[in-house]
Each structure stands twice: as structure tokens, then as C-alpha cells.
Amino acid sequence: MILGSHVHFGKNQILDSCQEALSYGANAFMLYTGAPQNTIRSKINTEYLNEALKLMEENNVKIENVICHAPYIINLANKDKIDSWHFSINFLRQEITRCESMHIKYIVLHPGSAVKHTTEEGINNIIEALNQVIDDNTKCMVLLETMAGKGSECGKTLEEIKAIIDGVHSNNIGVCLDTCHLNDAGYDMAKFPEFLATFDKIIGIAKIKCIHINDSKNPLGAHKDRHENFGFGYLGFTTLMNIINNPQLKDVPKILETPYISKENGEKELIYPPYKFEIAMIKSGQFNENLINDIREYYK
Ligand code: FE
Ligand code: FE
Ligand code: ZN
């Protein structure tokens, strides 16, 4: 089982990320190379990097199972504000260079929101942008994330993802499934084998390089994109476990992006990371209906 969560990229950069992941019992992790909402980035420090690589080796964490996520503000689909589009292209390019310098092999990207464009125009803008960023010499593969279809998001259907892949000249492009997004987009995760067969027919299973294994706060087809803790949403424990244990995807890292837990019921402040507990529960194969309380107790 290759399992982890998204983690911080702290003052000690990937070393912090790695230590946080290990503290959760993970053998994979996903990081943003700065805050996900902004583009403020510090220079990659080789000392921290080398220490992290050593720690990873000691703990059997393969670099192929370390994933980067591009910041949300990159939008390759909207060309209305041409400066922002060029900024997005340049920023993604820099982000890939940062990944390459850390030996990271995969970067997850939200394809983009078309805003006032049609989906088709949005997809063409994404293709044009990606062709300026990646070629066959790029050492970090861009993974298009399957989206919930909130607002004008592109990449909410397998056909849209396929269209982007087809338009990009380089083979350095893959897919990151997000189970919450797929549910919200209308793909029934309870029928995962059927979904995977459809995916294989349209795109090809080999393109799946990462899975965001989230539950959803909303029913099938809601187009909302609100993640829920593992087993506590509309997908449920059994459905999510069946995806994790699917033999066709056993080498693909599964990453939790489930929400932090609030101090007490009703309190807004989300402060306790659930990952140590969710990972333990997944490894045990048994649903723990008291998980949320256990987390509150542990961190109190
Ligand atoms: Fe994402
Ligand atoms: Fe995701
Ligand atoms: Zn999401």
C-alpha cells in the first residue's frame, strides 16, 4: 500500500514535509512548494534536500511517491486577462524546475477554469499553454487532476482530460484521480471497476500516476468539491478501500487531502491533522466510527 497525505513545506522545506509524512506512518506524500494560494517561493536548499533524501531512503519512501501540487492560482484555461495567462505559464515552468531540482517526478495541476470562454476554448488555451511548458526533456510529469465541475472548471469529464492529453505534444503528461472530485462530477465510485474500465478505454490506465483518496461531503454529481474525512462522506469506507486495494492501481500513490479536525464540534478553527489516524485506520482495514473524537483526544 502506497499511502500518504498532503504535508507542509516548512522552513526546512522538503525535510519538514518528509518528517511530517513519516510522523503519520506514510510512505508517500504530497507537498506544495509554498502556500497553495500564492506564488511566494523560497530558493530550494540543497542541504535540506539531501537530508530529506537520506531520510526517505532510510524509511523506504521512494521519490516516485513524492508528489508536488501546483498552486491553485495557476489558470491556463483563461486567456481573457492575457497577463495572468502568461504569468501562469511562467509560474508553472518555474514550479517544474523547482520539482526537477528536488528530483520530484510528478506535479499535479488543476487544468483550469474557462471563466467566460466555452469549455472547448478553455481546453484549447490549456493545450497551448502546456505546449509552451513541457516537452519530452522535462523530467517532471504534469498530472492533470480530474475536477468536480465547480463553476467553469475544465477537466470534469474523462473526455475533457483526454482532449488535453491529445493536444499536448509531449508524452510527459498523466492523470491524477481525485475520488471526491470524480464523485462530485458524477462518476459513481461505488462502481469503481466499471469506472476504471471506462478510463482505460478513453485514456489508458497507465496514465494514472497519483490518486487523491478523499471522501466527499456531497452526493454524486453535486459539482461542489468539498472533501470529507475518509469513510465519513458519501463515498464511504468500503468504496474508498476498494479503490486503494484495486490491484491494477497498487503501485500508484494514494494521497489524503481530507479536512483537518476542529477543536470541538461546531468550532470553526480547523487545527488537528487527521492523517496519522486515517492512515492507521486504512492500514487496519477496519472503519473506526470514533475516529474524529480519537483525533481530538490525541491532540488535546
Ligand atoms: Fe488539487
Ligand atoms: Fe485533489
Ligand atoms: Zn478538491
PDB file of C-alpha atoms and ligand atoms in Angstrom:
ATOM      1  CA  MET A   1       0.000   0.000   0.000  1.00  0.00           C
ATOM      2  CA  ILE A   2       1.478   3.343  -1.041  1.00  0.00           C
ATOM      3  CA  LEU A   3      -0.264   5.839   1.169  1.00  0.00           C
ATOM      4  CA  GLY A   4       0.272   9.358   2.457  1.00  0.00           C
ATOM      5  CA  SER A   5      -1.233  12.802   2.692  1.00  0.00           C
ATOM      6  CA  HIS A   6      -0.514  16.335   1.714  1.00  0.00           C
ATOM      7  CA  VAL A   7       2.007  17.859   4.102  1.00  0.00           C
ATOM      8  CA  HIS A   8       3.605  21.236   4.804  1.00  0.00           C
ATOM      9  CA  PHE A   9       6.654  22.595   3.055  1.00  0.00           C
ATOM     10  CA  GLY A  10       8.084  24.324   6.073  1.00  0.00           C
ATOM     11  CA  LYS A  11      11.115  26.427   6.888  1.00  0.00           C
ATOM     12  CA  ASN A  12      13.265  23.347   6.269  1.00  0.00           C
ATOM     13  CA  GLN A  13      11.371  22.752   3.034  1.00  0.00           C
ATOM     14  CA  ILE A  14      11.101  19.122   1.854  1.00  0.00           C
ATOM     15  CA  LEU A  15      12.845  17.916   5.022  1.00  0.00           C
ATOM     16  CA  ASP A  16       9.882  19.208   7.041  1.00  0.00           C
ATOM     17  CA  SER A  17       7.478  17.603   4.560  1.00  0.00           C
ATOM     18  CA  CYS A  18       9.262  14.271   4.847  1.00  0.00           C
ATOM     19  CA  GLN A  19       9.391  14.326   8.651  1.00  0.00           C
ATOM     20  CA  GLU A  20       5.709  15.223   8.836  1.00  0.00           C
ATOM     21  CA  ALA A  21       4.824  12.352   6.474  1.00  0.00           C
ATOM     22  CA  LEU A  22       6.867   9.860   8.500  1.00  0.00           C
ATOM     23  CA  SER A  23       5.162  11.016  11.700  1.00  0.00           C
ATOM     24  CA  TYR A  24       1.864   9.941  10.102  1.00  0.00           C
ATOM     25  CA  GLY A  25       3.193   6.491   9.196  1.00  0.00           C
ATOM     26  CA  ALA A  26       3.112   7.379   5.497  1.00  0.00           C
ATOM     27  CA  ASN A  27       5.329   6.052   2.700  1.00  0.00           C
ATOM     28  CA  ALA A  28       4.236   8.730   0.213  1.00  0.00           C
ATOM     29  CA  PHE A  29       3.458  12.438   0.473  1.00  0.00           C
ATOM     30  CA  MET A  30       2.364  15.484  -1.464  1.00  0.00           C
ATOM     31  CA  LEU A  31       3.711  18.978  -0.974  1.00  0.00           C
ATOM     32  CA  TYR A  32       3.133  22.468  -2.270  1.00  0.00           C
ATOM     33  CA  THR A  33       6.486  24.215  -2.649  1.00  0.00           C
ATOM     34  CA  GLY A  34       4.979  27.213  -0.781  1.00  0.00           C
ATOM     35  CA  ALA A  35       1.456  28.259   0.182  1.00  0.00           C
ATOM     36  CA  PRO A  36      -1.072  26.706  -2.242  1.00  0.00           C
ATOM     37  CA  GLN A  37      -2.891  30.039  -2.565  1.00  0.00           C
ATOM     38  CA  ASN A  38       0.110  32.184  -3.512  1.00  0.00           C
ATOM     39  CA  THR A  39       3.262  32.181  -5.593  1.00  0.00           C
ATOM     40  CA  ILE A  40       5.741  33.293  -2.927  1.00  0.00           C
ATOM     41  CA  ARG A  41       8.536  30.725  -3.169  1.00  0.00           C
ATOM     42  CA  SER A  42      11.862  30.348  -1.357  1.00  0.00           C
ATOM     43  CA  LYS A  43      15.002  29.066  -3.047  1.00  0.00           C
ATOM     44  CA  ILE A  44      15.477  25.287  -2.828  1.00  0.00           C
ATOM     45  CA  ASN A  45      18.086  24.478  -0.174  1.00  0.00           C
ATOM     46  CA  THR A  46      20.313  21.525  -1.125  1.00  0.00           C
ATOM     47  CA  GLU A  47      21.245  20.716   2.465  1.00  0.00           C
ATOM     48  CA  TYR A  48      17.607  20.170   3.472  1.00  0.00           C
ATOM     49  CA  LEU A  49      17.042  18.293   0.243  1.00  0.00           C
ATOM     50  CA  ASN A  50      19.940  15.885   0.804  1.00  0.00           C
ATOM     51  CA  GLU A  51      18.883  15.280   4.398  1.00  0.00           C
ATOM     52  CA  ALA A  52      15.339  14.568   3.204  1.00  0.00           C
ATOM     53  CA  LEU A  53      16.555  12.168   0.502  1.00  0.00           C
ATOM     54  CA  LYS A  54      18.612  10.303   3.112  1.00  0.00           C
ATOM     55  CA  LEU A  55      15.667  10.111   5.484  1.00  0.00           C
ATOM     56  CA  MET A  56      13.469   8.853   2.670  1.00  0.00           C
ATOM     57  CA  GLU A  57      15.950   6.130   1.799  1.00  0.00           C
ATOM     58  CA  GLU A  58      16.184   5.021   5.437  1.00  0.00           C
ATOM     59  CA  ASN A  59      12.404   4.806   5.616  1.00  0.00           C
ATOM     60  CA  ASN A  60      11.701   3.247   2.232  1.00  0.00           C
ATOM     61  CA  VAL A  61       9.965   6.290   0.786  1.00  0.00           C
ATOM     62  CA  LYS A  62      10.579   6.310  -2.955  1.00  0.00           C
ATOM     63  CA  ILE A  63      10.937   9.655  -4.708  1.00  0.00           C
ATOM     64  CA  GLU A  64       8.358   8.447  -7.271  1.00  0.00           C
ATOM     65  CA  ASN A  65       5.873   8.546  -4.406  1.00  0.00           C
ATOM     66  CA  VAL A  66       6.570  12.185  -3.578  1.00  0.00           C
ATOM     67  CA  ILE A  67       4.141  14.404  -5.450  1.00  0.00           C
ATOM     68  CA  CYS A  68       4.092  18.153  -5.894  1.00  0.00           C
ATOM     69  CA  HIS A  69       0.857  20.137  -6.325  1.00  0.00           C
ATOM     70  CA  ALA A  70       0.926  23.347  -8.358  1.00  0.00           C
ATOM     71  CA  PRO A  71      -0.688  26.386  -6.665  1.00  0.00           C
ATOM     72  CA  TYR A  72      -4.407  26.977  -7.305  1.00  0.00           C
ATOM     73  CA  ILE A  73      -3.864  30.428  -8.785  1.00  0.00           C
ATOM     74  CA  ILE A  74      -2.320  28.967 -11.917  1.00  0.00           C
ATOM     75  CA  ASN A  75      -5.078  29.092 -14.538  1.00  0.00           C
ATOM     76  CA  LEU A  76      -4.088  28.018 -18.016  1.00  0.00           C
ATOM     77  CA  ALA A  77      -7.663  27.967 -19.353  1.00  0.00           C
ATOM     78  CA  ASN A  78      -8.490  31.671 -19.253  1.00  0.00           C
ATOM     79  CA  LYS A  79      -6.872  33.938 -21.794  1.00  0.00           C
ATOM     80  CA  ASP A  80      -9.127  36.951 -21.110  1.00  0.00           C
ATOM     81  CA  LYS A  81      -6.510  38.518 -18.881  1.00  0.00           C
ATOM     82  CA  ILE A  82      -3.560  37.717 -21.074  1.00  0.00           C
ATOM     83  CA  ASP A  83      -1.002  38.864 -18.464  1.00  0.00           C
ATOM     84  CA  SER A  84      -2.378  36.378 -15.916  1.00  0.00           C
ATOM     85  CA  TRP A  85      -2.263  33.629 -18.519  1.00  0.00           C
ATOM     86  CA  HIS A  86       1.403  34.352 -19.263  1.00  0.00           C
ATOM     87  CA  PHE A  87       2.088  34.613 -15.553  1.00  0.00           C
ATOM     88  CA  SER A  88       0.514  31.161 -15.048  1.00  0.00           C
ATOM     89  CA  ILE A  89       2.650  29.681 -17.809  1.00  0.00           C
ATOM     90  CA  ASN A  90       5.853  31.151 -16.376  1.00  0.00           C
ATOM     91  CA  PHE A  91       4.984  30.143 -12.865  1.00  0.00           C
ATOM     92  CA  LEU A  92       4.235  26.553 -13.831  1.00  0.00           C
ATOM     93  CA  ARG A  93       7.547  26.428 -15.690  1.00  0.00           C
ATOM     94  CA  GLN A  94       9.385  27.655 -12.558  1.00  0.00           C
ATOM     95  CA  GLU A  95       7.485  25.203 -10.392  1.00  0.00           C
ATOM     96  CA  ILE A  96       8.547  22.318 -12.638  1.00  0.00           C
ATOM     97  CA  THR A  97      12.173  23.478 -12.436  1.00  0.00           C
ATOM     98  CA  ARG A  98      11.874  23.514  -8.644  1.00  0.00           C
ATOM     99  CA  CYS A  99      10.491  19.945  -8.755  1.00  0.00           C
ATOM    100  CA  GLU A 100      13.318  18.828 -11.030  1.00  0.00           C
ATOM    101  CA  SER A 101      15.886  20.268  -8.639  1.00  0.00           C
ATOM    102  CA  MET A 102      14.298  18.194  -5.838  1.00  0.00           C
ATOM    103  CA  HIS A 103      14.167  15.081  -8.110  1.00  0.00           C
ATOM    104  CA  ILE A 104      10.350  15.094  -7.829  1.00  0.00           C
ATOM    105  CA  LYS A 105       8.825  13.187 -10.749  1.00  0.00           C
ATOM    106  CA  TYR A 106       5.204  14.382 -10.707  1.00  0.00           C
ATOM    107  CA  ILE A 107       3.378  17.694 -10.368  1.00  0.00           C
ATOM    108  CA  VAL A 108      -0.422  17.768 -10.053  1.00  0.00           C
ATOM    109  CA  LEU A 109      -2.184  20.563 -11.885  1.00  0.00           C
ATOM    110  CA  HIS A 110      -5.797  21.742 -11.904  1.00  0.00           C
ATOM    111  CA  PRO A 111      -6.363  22.074 -15.651  1.00  0.00           C
ATOM    112  CA  GLY A 112      -8.023  25.470 -15.208  1.00  0.00           C
ATOM    113  CA  SER A 113     -11.296  27.384 -15.276  1.00  0.00           C
ATOM    114  CA  ALA A 114     -12.594  28.675 -18.603  1.00  0.00           C
ATOM    115  CA  VAL A 115     -14.405  31.642 -16.929  1.00  0.00           C
ATOM    116  CA  LYS A 116     -16.113  33.422 -19.867  1.00  0.00           C
ATOM    117  CA  HIS A 117     -14.739  31.066 -22.501  1.00  0.00           C
ATOM    118  CA  THR A 118     -16.510  27.881 -23.565  1.00  0.00           C
ATOM    119  CA  THR A 119     -15.080  24.636 -22.201  1.00  0.00           C
ATOM    120  CA  GLU A 120     -13.683  23.881 -25.651  1.00  0.00           C
ATOM    121  CA  GLU A 121     -11.895  27.240 -25.820  1.00  0.00           C
ATOM    122  CA  GLY A 122     -10.641  26.718 -22.268  1.00  0.00           C
ATOM    123  CA  ILE A 123      -9.227  23.335 -23.231  1.00  0.00           C
ATOM    124  CA  ASN A 124      -7.501  24.831 -26.272  1.00  0.00           C
ATOM    125  CA  ASN A 125      -5.945  27.502 -24.038  1.00  0.00           C
ATOM    126  CA  ILE A 126      -4.705  24.811 -21.649  1.00  0.00           C
ATOM    127  CA  ILE A 127      -3.171  22.844 -24.512  1.00  0.00           C
ATOM    128  CA  GLU A 128      -1.480  25.936 -25.952  1.00  0.00           C
ATOM    129  CA  ALA A 129      -0.057  26.770 -22.531  1.00  0.00           C
ATOM    130  CA  LEU A 130       1.145  23.256 -21.726  1.00  0.00           C
ATOM    131  CA  ASN A 131       2.882  23.027 -25.091  1.00  0.00           C
ATOM    132  CA  GLN A 132       4.924  26.048 -24.017  1.00  0.00           C
ATOM    133  CA  VAL A 133       5.850  24.445 -20.705  1.00  0.00           C
ATOM    134  CA  ILE A 134       6.563  20.761 -21.239  1.00  0.00           C
ATOM    135  CA  ASP A 135       8.457  18.778 -23.811  1.00  0.00           C
ATOM    136  CA  ASP A 136       9.971  15.299 -23.851  1.00  0.00           C
ATOM    137  CA  ASN A 137      13.055  16.519 -21.974  1.00  0.00           C
ATOM    138  CA  THR A 138      11.028  17.664 -18.964  1.00  0.00           C
ATOM    139  CA  LYS A 139      11.966  15.427 -16.052  1.00  0.00           C
ATOM    140  CA  CYS A 140       8.794  16.104 -14.069  1.00  0.00           C
ATOM    141  CA  MET A 141       5.482  14.891 -15.467  1.00  0.00           C
ATOM    142  CA  VAL A 142       2.401  17.131 -15.285  1.00  0.00           C
ATOM    143  CA  LEU A 143      -0.601  15.250 -13.885  1.00  0.00           C
ATOM    144  CA  LEU A 144      -3.976  16.690 -14.860  1.00  0.00           C
ATOM    145  CA  GLU A 145      -6.330  16.397 -11.891  1.00  0.00           C
ATOM    146  CA  THR A 146      -9.895  15.239 -12.500  1.00  0.00           C
ATOM    147  CA  MET A 147     -12.113  18.123 -11.353  1.00  0.00           C
ATOM    148  CA  ALA A 148     -15.530  18.346  -9.659  1.00  0.00           C
ATOM    149  CA  GLY A 149     -17.006  20.664 -12.300  1.00  0.00           C
ATOM    150  CA  LYS A 150     -17.462  23.590  -9.931  1.00  0.00           C
ATOM    151  CA  GLY A 151     -18.045  26.843 -11.834  1.00  0.00           C
ATOM    152  CA  SER A 152     -16.316  26.718 -15.209  1.00  0.00           C
ATOM    153  CA  GLU A 153     -13.696  24.084 -14.344  1.00  0.00           C
ATOM    154  CA  CYS A 154     -12.211  22.152 -17.242  1.00  0.00           C
ATOM    155  CA  GLY A 155     -11.288  18.505 -16.708  1.00  0.00           C
ATOM    156  CA  LYS A 156     -14.597  17.396 -15.146  1.00  0.00           C
ATOM    157  CA  THR A 157     -15.049  14.558 -17.644  1.00  0.00           C
ATOM    158  CA  LEU A 158     -12.643  11.904 -18.897  1.00  0.00           C
ATOM    159  CA  GLU A 159     -13.267  13.188 -22.421  1.00  0.00           C
ATOM    160  CA  GLU A 160     -12.044  16.665 -21.445  1.00  0.00           C
ATOM    161  CA  ILE A 161      -8.906  15.224 -19.833  1.00  0.00           C
ATOM    162  CA  LYS A 162      -8.355  13.077 -22.921  1.00  0.00           C
ATOM    163  CA  ALA A 163      -8.689  16.126 -25.205  1.00  0.00           C
ATOM    164  CA  ILE A 164      -5.948  17.932 -23.270  1.00  0.00           C
ATOM    165  CA  ILE A 165      -3.625  14.914 -23.343  1.00  0.00           C
ATOM    166  CA  ASP A 166      -4.199  14.540 -27.082  1.00  0.00           C
ATOM    167  CA  GLY A 167      -3.414  18.198 -27.736  1.00  0.00           C
ATOM    168  CA  VAL A 168      -0.147  18.181 -25.786  1.00  0.00           C
ATOM    169  CA  HIS A 169       2.790  17.165 -27.991  1.00  0.00           C
ATOM    170  CA  SER A 170       4.884  15.703 -25.179  1.00  0.00           C
ATOM    171  CA  ASN A 171       4.243  12.337 -23.556  1.00  0.00           C
ATOM    172  CA  ASN A 172       5.198  13.901 -20.235  1.00  0.00           C
ATOM    173  CA  ILE A 173       1.578  14.207 -19.228  1.00  0.00           C
ATOM    174  CA  GLY A 174      -0.504  11.984 -16.967  1.00  0.00           C
ATOM    175  CA  VAL A 175      -3.550  11.999 -14.719  1.00  0.00           C
ATOM    176  CA  CYS A 176      -4.249  12.385 -11.004  1.00  0.00           C
ATOM    177  CA  LEU A 177      -7.627  10.957  -9.993  1.00  0.00           C
ATOM    178  CA  ASP A 178      -9.406  12.704  -7.123  1.00  0.00           C
ATOM    179  CA  THR A 179     -12.173  10.476  -5.754  1.00  0.00           C
ATOM    180  CA  CYS A 180     -14.100  13.401  -4.194  1.00  0.00           C
ATOM    181  CA  HIS A 181     -13.963  15.338  -7.460  1.00  0.00           C
ATOM    182  CA  LEU A 182     -14.957  12.284  -9.524  1.00  0.00           C
ATOM    183  CA  ASN A 183     -17.986  11.703  -7.283  1.00  0.00           C
ATOM    184  CA  ASP A 184     -18.968  15.356  -7.491  1.00  0.00           C
ATOM    185  CA  ALA A 185     -18.505  15.279 -11.269  1.00  0.00           C
ATOM    186  CA  GLY A 186     -20.994  12.384 -11.485  1.00  0.00           C
ATOM    187  CA  TYR A 187     -18.766   9.279 -11.640  1.00  0.00           C
ATOM    188  CA  ASP A 188     -20.051   6.660  -9.196  1.00  0.00           C
ATOM    189  CA  MET A 189     -17.042   5.469  -7.186  1.00  0.00           C
ATOM    190  CA  ALA A 190     -19.111   2.590  -5.761  1.00  0.00           C
ATOM    191  CA  LYS A 191     -18.793   1.126  -9.267  1.00  0.00           C
ATOM    192  CA  PHE A 192     -15.049   1.669  -9.456  1.00  0.00           C
ATOM    193  CA  PRO A 193     -14.165  -1.352 -11.654  1.00  0.00           C
ATOM    194  CA  GLU A 194     -16.614  -0.077 -14.283  1.00  0.00           C
ATOM    195  CA  PHE A 195     -15.169   3.426 -13.988  1.00  0.00           C
ATOM    196  CA  LEU A 196     -11.633   2.086 -14.394  1.00  0.00           C
ATOM    197  CA  ALA A 197     -12.655   0.118 -17.495  1.00  0.00           C
ATOM    198  CA  THR A 198     -14.124   3.305 -18.991  1.00  0.00           C
ATOM    199  CA  PHE A 199     -10.981   5.224 -18.046  1.00  0.00           C
ATOM    200  CA  ASP A 200      -8.839   2.575 -19.693  1.00  0.00           C
ATOM    201  CA  LYS A 201     -10.866   2.748 -22.891  1.00  0.00           C
ATOM    202  CA  ILE A 202     -10.750   6.553 -23.112  1.00  0.00           C
ATOM    203  CA  ILE A 203      -7.331   7.447 -21.654  1.00  0.00           C
ATOM    204  CA  GLY A 204      -5.456   4.278 -20.594  1.00  0.00           C
ATOM    205  CA  ILE A 205      -4.842   3.150 -17.016  1.00  0.00           C
ATOM    206  CA  ALA A 206      -1.064   3.618 -17.380  1.00  0.00           C
ATOM    207  CA  LYS A 207      -1.621   7.397 -17.360  1.00  0.00           C
ATOM    208  CA  ILE A 208      -2.805   7.307 -13.717  1.00  0.00           C
ATOM    209  CA  LYS A 209       0.211   8.312 -11.602  1.00  0.00           C
ATOM    210  CA  CYS A 210      -1.468   9.573  -8.425  1.00  0.00           C
ATOM    211  CA  ILE A 211      -4.817   9.240  -6.644  1.00  0.00           C
ATOM    212  CA  HIS A 212      -6.257  11.785  -4.203  1.00  0.00           C
ATOM    213  CA  ILE A 213      -8.209   9.470  -1.941  1.00  0.00           C
ATOM    214  CA  ASN A 214     -10.821  11.795  -0.425  1.00  0.00           C
ATOM    215  CA  ASP A 215     -14.372  11.287   0.710  1.00  0.00           C
ATOM    216  CA  SER A 216     -16.994  13.860  -0.332  1.00  0.00           C
ATOM    217  CA  LYS A 217     -19.433  15.980   1.704  1.00  0.00           C
ATOM    218  CA  ASN A 218     -21.804  15.967  -1.258  1.00  0.00           C
ATOM    219  CA  PRO A 219     -23.800  13.395  -3.243  1.00  0.00           C
ATOM    220  CA  LEU A 220     -22.978  12.071  -6.706  1.00  0.00           C
ATOM    221  CA  GLY A 221     -22.941  14.795  -9.351  1.00  0.00           C
ATOM    222  CA  ALA A 222     -23.167  17.747  -6.921  1.00  0.00           C
ATOM    223  CA  HIS A 223     -20.343  19.709  -8.648  1.00  0.00           C
ATOM    224  CA  LYS A 224     -19.291  21.099  -5.258  1.00  0.00           C
ATOM    225  CA  ASP A 225     -15.735  19.953  -4.353  1.00  0.00           C
ATOM    226  CA  ARG A 226     -15.875  19.733  -0.567  1.00  0.00           C
ATOM    227  CA  HIS A 227     -13.676  16.974   0.818  1.00  0.00           C
ATOM    228  CA  GLU A 228     -14.725  14.811   3.772  1.00  0.00           C
ATOM    229  CA  ASN A 229     -12.700  12.612   6.126  1.00  0.00           C
ATOM    230  CA  PHE A 230     -12.054   9.040   4.998  1.00  0.00           C
ATOM    231  CA  GLY A 231     -15.205   6.949   5.334  1.00  0.00           C
ATOM    232  CA  PHE A 232     -17.357   9.785   6.696  1.00  0.00           C
ATOM    233  CA  GLY A 233     -18.846  11.093   3.460  1.00  0.00           C
ATOM    234  CA  TYR A 234     -20.965   9.964   0.531  1.00  0.00           C
ATOM    235  CA  LEU A 235     -18.323   7.533  -0.790  1.00  0.00           C
ATOM    236  CA  GLY A 236     -17.855   5.709   2.496  1.00  0.00           C
ATOM    237  CA  PHE A 237     -15.169   3.431   3.876  1.00  0.00           C
ATOM    238  CA  THR A 238     -15.804   0.327   1.746  1.00  0.00           C
ATOM    239  CA  THR A 239     -15.842   2.178  -1.577  1.00  0.00           C
ATOM    240  CA  LEU A 240     -12.622   4.041  -0.765  1.00  0.00           C
ATOM    241  CA  MET A 241     -10.904   0.875   0.498  1.00  0.00           C
ATOM    242  CA  ASN A 242     -11.840  -0.950  -2.697  1.00  0.00           C
ATOM    243  CA  ILE A 243     -10.120   1.796  -4.700  1.00  0.00           C
ATOM    244  CA  ILE A 244      -6.986   1.646  -2.520  1.00  0.00           C
ATOM    245  CA  ASN A 245      -6.857  -2.142  -2.804  1.00  0.00           C
ATOM    246  CA  ASN A 246      -7.536  -2.292  -6.547  1.00  0.00           C
ATOM    247  CA  PRO A 247      -4.710  -4.499  -7.900  1.00  0.00           C
ATOM    248  CA  GLN A 248      -4.483  -2.501 -11.144  1.00  0.00           C
ATOM    249  CA  LEU A 249      -3.519   0.602  -9.168  1.00  0.00           C
ATOM    250  CA  LYS A 250      -1.384  -0.965  -6.448  1.00  0.00           C
ATOM    251  CA  ASP A 251       1.792   0.940  -7.450  1.00  0.00           C
ATOM    252  CA  VAL A 252       0.032   4.302  -7.661  1.00  0.00           C
ATOM    253  CA  PRO A 253       0.490   6.552  -4.596  1.00  0.00           C
ATOM    254  CA  LYS A 254      -2.749   7.345  -2.731  1.00  0.00           C
ATOM    255  CA  ILE A 255      -2.765  10.796  -1.138  1.00  0.00           C
ATOM    256  CA  LEU A 256      -5.231  12.022   1.503  1.00  0.00           C
ATOM    257  CA  GLU A 257      -6.445  15.626   1.222  1.00  0.00           C
ATOM    258  CA  THR A 258      -9.137  15.163   3.835  1.00  0.00           C
ATOM    259  CA  PRO A 259     -10.021  18.117   6.097  1.00  0.00           C
ATOM    260  CA  TYR A 260      -8.330  19.000   9.379  1.00  0.00           C
ATOM    261  CA  ILE A 261     -10.416  18.409  12.501  1.00  0.00           C
ATOM    262  CA  SER A 262     -11.854  21.275  14.547  1.00  0.00           C
ATOM    263  CA  LYS A 263     -11.102  21.528  18.255  1.00  0.00           C
ATOM    264  CA  GLU A 264     -14.675  20.858  19.285  1.00  0.00           C
ATOM    265  CA  ASN A 265     -17.914  20.282  17.470  1.00  0.00           C
ATOM    266  CA  GLY A 266     -19.141  23.424  15.786  1.00  0.00           C
ATOM    267  CA  GLU A 267     -15.950  25.334  16.340  1.00  0.00           C
ATOM    268  CA  LYS A 268     -14.662  26.805  13.107  1.00  0.00           C
ATOM    269  CA  GLU A 269     -10.928  26.571  13.735  1.00  0.00           C
ATOM    270  CA  LEU A 270      -9.537  23.503  11.949  1.00  0.00           C
ATOM    271  CA  ILE A 271      -6.313  22.559  13.613  1.00  0.00           C
ATOM    272  CA  TYR A 272      -5.756  18.826  14.052  1.00  0.00           C
ATOM    273  CA  PRO A 273      -4.370  16.899  11.088  1.00  0.00           C
ATOM    274  CA  PRO A 274      -6.342  13.642  10.680  1.00  0.00           C
ATOM    275  CA  TYR A 275      -3.706  11.804   8.653  1.00  0.00           C
ATOM    276  CA  LYS A 276      -1.933   9.720  11.315  1.00  0.00           C
ATOM    277  CA  PHE A 277      -5.318   8.315  12.305  1.00  0.00           C
ATOM    278  CA  GLU A 278      -6.764   7.921   8.839  1.00  0.00           C
ATOM    279  CA  ILE A 279      -3.612   6.124   7.665  1.00  0.00           C
ATOM    280  CA  ALA A 280      -3.697   3.768  10.677  1.00  0.00           C
ATOM    281  CA  MET A 281      -7.392   3.069  10.043  1.00  0.00           C
ATOM    282  CA  ILE A 282      -6.783   2.351   6.348  1.00  0.00           C
ATOM    283  CA  LYS A 283      -3.887   0.018   7.177  1.00  0.00           C
ATOM    284  CA  SER A 284      -6.078  -1.830   9.703  1.00  0.00           C
ATOM    285  CA  GLY A 285      -8.820  -2.248   7.106  1.00  0.00           C
ATOM    286  CA  GLN A 286     -11.438  -1.551   9.811  1.00  0.00           C
ATOM    287  CA  PHE A 287     -13.666   1.515   9.898  1.00  0.00           C
ATOM    288  CA  ASN A 288     -13.400   3.491  13.138  1.00  0.00           C
ATOM    289  CA  GLU A 289     -16.590   5.460  13.658  1.00  0.00           C
ATOM    290  CA  ASN A 290     -14.982   7.268  16.615  1.00  0.00           C
ATOM    291  CA  LEU A 291     -12.029   8.475  14.533  1.00  0.00           C
ATOM    292  CA  ILE A 292     -12.823  12.184  14.829  1.00  0.00           C
ATOM    293  CA  ASN A 293     -13.078  12.012  18.630  1.00  0.00           C
ATOM    294  CA  ASP A 294      -9.903   9.917  18.829  1.00  0.00           C
ATOM    295  CA  ILE A 295      -8.055  12.657  16.915  1.00  0.00           C
ATOM    296  CA  ARG A 296      -9.390  15.374  19.249  1.00  0.00           C
ATOM    297  CA  GLU A 297      -8.389  13.325  22.274  1.00  0.00           C
ATOM    298  CA  TYR A 298      -4.886  12.666  20.926  1.00  0.00           C
ATOM    299  CA  TYR A 299      -4.024  16.275  20.126  1.00  0.00           C
ATOM    300  CA  LYS A 300      -5.787  17.865  23.112  1.00  0.00           C
TER     301      LYS A 300
HETATM  302 FE    FE B   1      -5.966  19.503  -6.389  1.00  0.00          FE
HETATM  303 FE    FE B   2      -7.263  16.749  -5.152  1.00  0.00          FE
HETATM  304 ZN    ZN B   3     -10.753  19.337  -4.185  1.00  0.00          ZN
END
